[in-house]
PDB file of C-alpha atoms in Angstrom:
ATOM      1  CA  MET A 183       0.000   0.000   0.000  1.00  0.00           C
ATOM      2  CA  PHE A 184       2.764   2.436   0.929  1.00  0.00           C
ATOM      3  CA  ILE A 185       4.509   1.964  -2.432  1.00  0.00           C
ATOM      4  CA  VAL A 186       1.272   2.485  -4.367  1.00  0.00           C
ATOM      5  CA  ALA A 187       0.470   5.641  -2.389  1.00  0.00           C
ATOM      6  CA  ASN A 188       3.983   6.976  -2.930  1.00  0.00           C
ATOM      7  CA  ARG A 189       3.789   6.407  -6.708  1.00  0.00           C
ATOM      8  CA  ALA A 190       0.734   8.655  -6.851  1.00  0.00           C
ATOM      9  CA  ARG A 191       2.729  11.429  -5.164  1.00  0.00           C
ATOM     10  CA  LYS A 192       5.898  11.386  -7.309  1.00  0.00           C
ATOM     11  CA  PRO A 193       7.682   9.280  -9.919  1.00  0.00           C
ATOM     12  CA  MET A 194       9.529   6.514  -8.089  1.00  0.00           C
ATOM     13  CA  ASN A 195      12.818   4.845  -8.903  1.00  0.00           C
ATOM     14  CA  ARG A 196      14.262   1.561  -7.644  1.00  0.00           C
ATOM     15  CA  LEU A 197      15.779   3.133  -4.549  1.00  0.00           C
ATOM     16  CA  ASP A 198      12.451   4.713  -3.664  1.00  0.00           C
ATOM     17  CA  ASP A 199      10.842   1.282  -4.056  1.00  0.00           C
ATOM     18  CA  PHE A 200      13.569  -0.245  -1.895  1.00  0.00           C
ATOM     19  CA  PHE A 201      13.169   2.257   0.950  1.00  0.00           C
ATOM     20  CA  ALA A 202       9.386   1.962   0.770  1.00  0.00           C
ATOM     21  CA  ALA A 203       9.784  -1.806   1.105  1.00  0.00           C
ATOM     22  CA  VAL A 204      12.116  -1.310   4.098  1.00  0.00           C
ATOM     23  CA  ALA A 205       9.543   1.021   5.686  1.00  0.00           C
ATOM     24  CA  ALA A 206       6.877  -1.623   5.079  1.00  0.00           C
ATOM     25  CA  ALA A 207       9.108  -4.225   6.805  1.00  0.00           C
ATOM     26  CA  ASP A 208       9.464  -6.327   3.637  1.00  0.00           C
ATOM     27  CA  GLU A 209      11.661  -9.308   4.600  1.00  0.00           C
ATOM     28  CA  ASP A 210      13.744  -9.247   1.410  1.00  0.00           C
ATOM     29  CA  ALA A 211      14.400  -5.506   1.646  1.00  0.00           C
ATOM     30  CA  LEU A 212      15.315  -5.800   5.327  1.00  0.00           C
ATOM     31  CA  GLU A 213      17.730  -8.643   4.530  1.00  0.00           C
ATOM     32  CA  ILE A 214      19.419  -6.539   1.839  1.00  0.00           C
ATOM     33  CA  GLN A 215      19.636  -3.572   4.207  1.00  0.00           C
ATOM     34  CA  GLN A 216      21.189  -5.802   6.882  1.00  0.00           C
ATOM     35  CA  LEU A 217      23.730  -7.355   4.469  1.00  0.00           C
ATOM     36  CA  VAL A 218      24.813  -3.928   3.241  1.00  0.00           C
ATOM     37  CA  THR A 219      25.049  -2.495   6.757  1.00  0.00           C
ATOM     38  CA  ASP A 220      26.879  -5.540   8.159  1.00  0.00           C
ATOM     39  CA  ALA A 221      29.458  -5.163   5.378  1.00  0.00           C
ATOM     40  CA  GLY A 222      30.160  -1.601   6.497  1.00  0.00           C
ATOM     41  CA  LEU A 223      28.364   0.065   3.591  1.00  0.00           C
ATOM     42  CA  GLN A 224      25.020   1.817   3.298  1.00  0.00           C
ATOM     43  CA  VAL A 225      22.309   2.068   0.686  1.00  0.00           C
ATOM     44  CA  ALA A 226      22.338   5.433  -1.088  1.00  0.00           C
ATOM     45  CA  ARG A 227      19.207   7.549  -0.696  1.00  0.00           C
ATOM     46  CA  THR A 228      19.388   8.889  -4.250  1.00  0.00           C
ATOM     47  CA  THR A 229      20.214   7.612  -7.730  1.00  0.00           C
ATOM     48  CA  SER A 230      22.347  10.703  -8.408  1.00  0.00           C
ATOM     49  CA  LEU A 231      25.982   9.582  -8.646  1.00  0.00           C
ATOM     50  CA  THR A 232      27.230  13.009  -7.666  1.00  0.00           C
ATOM     51  CA  ALA A 233      25.201  12.969  -4.447  1.00  0.00           C
ATOM     52  CA  TRP A 234      26.541   9.631  -3.219  1.00  0.00           C
ATOM     53  CA  GLY A 235      28.862   9.582  -0.280  1.00  0.00           C
ATOM     54  CA  PRO A 236      31.744   7.185   0.287  1.00  0.00           C
ATOM     55  CA  GLY A 237      30.579   3.637   0.951  1.00  0.00           C
ATOM     56  CA  GLU A 238      27.097   4.180  -0.464  1.00  0.00           C
ATOM     57  CA  VAL A 239      25.693   1.649  -2.913  1.00  0.00           C
ATOM     58  CA  ALA A 240      22.586   1.814  -5.063  1.00  0.00           C
ATOM     59  CA  PHE A 241      22.523  -1.577  -6.786  1.00  0.00           C
ATOM     60  CA  THR A 242      19.859  -3.098  -4.551  1.00  0.00           C
ATOM     61  CA  SER A 243      18.347  -5.132  -7.418  1.00  0.00           C
ATOM     62  CA  ALA A 244      21.712  -6.772  -8.113  1.00  0.00           C
ATOM     63  CA  ILE A 245      22.078  -7.544  -4.406  1.00  0.00           C
ATOM     64  CA  ALA A 246      18.595  -9.085  -4.344  1.00  0.00           C
ATOM     65  CA  ASN A 247      19.412 -11.206  -7.405  1.00  0.00           C
ATOM     66  CA  SER A 248      22.663 -12.370  -5.814  1.00  0.00           C
ATOM     67  CA  VAL A 249      20.887 -13.365  -2.599  1.00  0.00           C
ATOM     68  CA  ARG A 250      18.305 -15.344  -4.597  1.00  0.00           C
ATOM     69  CA  ARG A 251      20.851 -17.072  -6.854  1.00  0.00           C
ATOM     70  CA  PHE A 252      23.842 -17.586  -4.558  1.00  0.00           C
ATOM     71  CA  GLY A 253      22.591 -16.953  -1.025  1.00  0.00           C
ATOM     72  CA  PRO A 254      23.381 -14.420   1.651  1.00  0.00           C
ATOM     73  CA  ALA A 255      26.864 -15.810   2.434  1.00  0.00           C
ATOM     74  CA  VAL A 256      28.282 -15.121  -1.044  1.00  0.00           C
ATOM     75  CA  THR A 257      26.487 -11.776  -1.237  1.00  0.00           C
ATOM     76  CA  SER A 258      27.774 -10.746   2.177  1.00  0.00           C
ATOM     77  CA  ALA A 259      31.331 -11.778   1.287  1.00  0.00           C
ATOM     78  CA  VAL A 260      31.234  -9.689  -1.900  1.00  0.00           C
ATOM     79  CA  LEU A 261      29.887  -6.605  -0.110  1.00  0.00           C
ATOM     80  CA  THR A 262      32.442  -6.994   2.672  1.00  0.00           C
ATOM     81  CA  ASN A 263      35.279  -7.307   0.150  1.00  0.00           C
ATOM     82  CA  MET A 264      34.126  -4.086  -1.476  1.00  0.00           C
ATOM     83  CA  ALA A 265      33.973  -2.272   1.870  1.00  0.00           C
ATOM     84  CA  VAL A 266      37.442  -3.491   2.861  1.00  0.00           C
ATOM     85  CA  ALA A 267      39.043  -2.874  -0.537  1.00  0.00           C
ATOM     86  CA  PHE A 268      37.539   0.575  -1.098  1.00  0.00           C
ATOM     87  CA  PRO A 269      37.188   2.300   2.284  1.00  0.00           C
ATOM     88  CA  ASP A 270      36.059   5.934   2.110  1.00  0.00           C
ATOM     89  CA  GLN A 271      35.568   5.736  -1.665  1.00  0.00           C
ATOM     90  CA  LYS A 272      32.513   6.545  -3.746  1.00  0.00           C
ATOM     91  CA  MET A 273      31.153   3.453  -5.507  1.00  0.00           C
ATOM     92  CA  ARG A 274      30.133   5.044  -8.817  1.00  0.00           C
ATOM     93  CA  HIS A 275      30.836   1.745 -10.595  1.00  0.00           C
ATOM     94  CA  GLY A 276      29.814  -0.399  -7.642  1.00  0.00           C
ATOM     95  CA  GLY A 277      27.211  -2.383  -9.558  1.00  0.00           C
ATOM     96  CA  ALA A 278      29.742  -3.569 -12.140  1.00  0.00           C
ATOM     97  CA  ILE A 279      32.356  -4.326  -9.475  1.00  0.00           C
ATOM     98  CA  PHE A 280      29.745  -6.182  -7.432  1.00  0.00           C
ATOM     99  CA  GLY A 281      28.701  -8.213 -10.482  1.00  0.00           C
ATOM    100  CA  GLY A 282      32.304  -9.142 -11.272  1.00  0.00           C
ATOM    101  CA  LEU A 283      32.967 -10.177  -7.688  1.00  0.00           C
ATOM    102  CA  VAL A 284      29.775 -12.244  -7.523  1.00  0.00           C
ATOM    103  CA  ARG A 285      30.964 -14.136 -10.612  1.00  0.00           C
ATOM    104  CA  ILE A 286      34.304 -14.786  -8.905  1.00  0.00           C
ATOM    105  CA  MET A 287      33.043 -15.708  -5.456  1.00  0.00           C
ATOM    106  CA  SER A 288      29.994 -17.748  -6.478  1.00  0.00           C
ATOM    107  CA  SER A 289      32.182 -20.301  -8.266  1.00  0.00           C
ATOM    108  CA  PRO A 290      35.747 -19.775  -7.091  1.00  0.00           C
ATOM    109  CA  GLU A 291      38.709 -21.581  -8.582  1.00  0.00           C
ATOM    110  CA  LEU A 292      39.959 -24.580  -6.640  1.00  0.00           C
ATOM    111  CA  ASP A 293      42.886 -22.782  -4.979  1.00  0.00           C
ATOM    112  CA  PHE A 294      41.043 -19.466  -4.538  1.00  0.00           C
ATOM    113  CA  ASP A 295      42.420 -17.204  -1.781  1.00  0.00           C
ATOM    114  CA  PRO A 296      39.935 -14.522  -0.623  1.00  0.00           C
ATOM    115  CA  ASP A 297      42.696 -12.525   1.089  1.00  0.00           C
ATOM    116  CA  ARG A 298      44.639 -12.358  -2.156  1.00  0.00           C
ATOM    117  CA  LEU A 299      41.461 -11.144  -3.860  1.00  0.00           C
ATOM    118  CA  VAL A 300      41.258  -8.168  -1.483  1.00  0.00           C
ATOM    119  CA  THR A 301      44.939  -7.438  -2.131  1.00  0.00           C
ATOM    120  CA  ALA A 302      44.269  -7.531  -5.876  1.00  0.00           C
ATOM    121  CA  LEU A 303      41.282  -5.195  -5.503  1.00  0.00           C
ATOM    122  CA  GLN A 304      43.372  -2.732  -3.502  1.00  0.00           C
ATOM    123  CA  THR A 305      45.781  -2.263  -6.413  1.00  0.00           C
ATOM    124  CA  ARG A 306      43.262   0.218  -7.882  1.00  0.00           C
ATOM    125  CA  THR A 307      40.582   2.556  -6.648  1.00  0.00           C
ATOM    126  CA  ALA A 308      36.916   1.733  -7.223  1.00  0.00           C
ATOM    127  CA  ASP A 309      36.846   4.369  -9.990  1.00  0.00           C
ATOM    128  CA  GLN A 310      39.906   2.836 -11.660  1.00  0.00           C
ATOM    129  CA  TRP A 311      38.245  -0.590 -11.617  1.00  0.00           C
ATOM    130  CA  GLY A 312      35.140   1.020 -13.068  1.00  0.00           C
ATOM    131  CA  GLU A 313      37.161   2.208 -16.059  1.00  0.00           C
ATOM    132  CA  CYS A 314      37.413  -1.454 -17.097  1.00  0.00           C
ATOM    133  CA  ALA A 315      33.728  -1.267 -18.009  1.00  0.00           C
ATOM    134  CA  ALA A 316      33.813   2.205 -19.591  1.00  0.00           C
ATOM    135  CA  GLY A 317      31.654   2.393 -22.682  1.00  0.00           C
ATOM    136  CA  LEU A 318      30.143  -1.049 -22.181  1.00  0.00           C
ATOM    137  CA  LYS A 319      26.378  -1.430 -22.080  1.00  0.00           C
ATOM    138  CA  GLY A 320      24.395  -3.911 -20.020  1.00  0.00           C
ATOM    139  CA  GLY A 321      24.999  -5.227 -16.527  1.00  0.00           C
ATOM    140  CA  ASP A 322      26.190  -8.677 -17.629  1.00  0.00           C
ATOM    141  CA  THR A 323      28.707  -7.235 -20.094  1.00  0.00           C
ATOM    142  CA  ARG A 324      30.048  -4.795 -17.499  1.00  0.00           C
ATOM    143  CA  SER A 325      30.212  -7.518 -14.827  1.00  0.00           C
ATOM    144  CA  ALA A 326      32.068  -9.858 -17.198  1.00  0.00           C
ATOM    145  CA  ALA A 327      34.600  -7.123 -17.973  1.00  0.00           C
ATOM    146  CA  LEU A 328      35.181  -6.532 -14.253  1.00  0.00           C
ATOM    147  CA  HIS A 329      35.447 -10.272 -13.591  1.00  0.00           C
ATOM    148  CA  ASP A 330      38.133 -10.584 -16.263  1.00  0.00           C
ATOM    149  CA  ALA A 331      40.081  -7.521 -15.103  1.00  0.00           C
ATOM    150  CA  ILE A 332      39.947  -8.496 -11.429  1.00  0.00           C
ATOM    151  CA  MET A 333      40.969 -12.088 -12.133  1.00  0.00           C
ATOM    152  CA  LYS A 334      43.865 -10.910 -14.326  1.00  0.00           C
ATOM    153  CA  THR A 335      45.160  -8.807 -11.433  1.00  0.00           C
ATOM    154  CA  TYR A 336      44.455 -11.636  -8.965  1.00  0.00           C
ATOM    155  CA  LYS A 337      46.509 -14.069 -11.075  1.00  0.00           C
ATOM    156  CA  GLU A 338      49.310 -11.513 -11.389  1.00  0.00           C
ATOM    157  CA  GLN A 339      49.280 -11.274  -7.581  1.00  0.00           C
ATOM    158  CA  THR A 340      49.515 -15.061  -7.420  1.00  0.00           C
ATOM    159  CA  SER A 341      52.365 -15.292  -9.933  1.00  0.00           C
ATOM    160  CA  ASN A 342      54.218 -12.433  -8.224  1.00  0.00           C
ATOM    161  CA  GLY A 343      53.871 -14.129  -4.854  1.00  0.00           C
ATOM    162  CA  GLY A 344      51.122 -11.773  -3.671  1.00  0.00           C
ATOM    163  CA  SER A 345      51.669  -9.893  -0.450  1.00  0.00           C
TER     164      SER A 345
END
């Protein structure tokens, strides 16, 4: 009811829908909110990239899809890796980074080392990682580009002995 009433008042976007669902105590929305908060991030209140603060994310639909497909443990691990790797940084390309990390962590290689992954992520800023998807259209394409770039750096860390 709250969402329907809000739509009559103003055009709503996905974040508006998300916060309306949180206000209505929707279980899925509350789980997403908890996962984001537990990771040390927060859900942005606006879709405007320029208005986002450090550690704010707006890709709630991608988070919901990850929870449904891979469960809260993988989703939580990805969000936590982002928070640890990019402290005090704006996540303008967070959705693409998140998608790439979900691809990595949902089916990790046999000898996968999550600590080495964080080290690999910390070789660039979130914005620099986002450049790997510059000009690409579509979430899957952008996520695949981030997956490939992150794994290339991860493997370089492995072959260089990591840190």
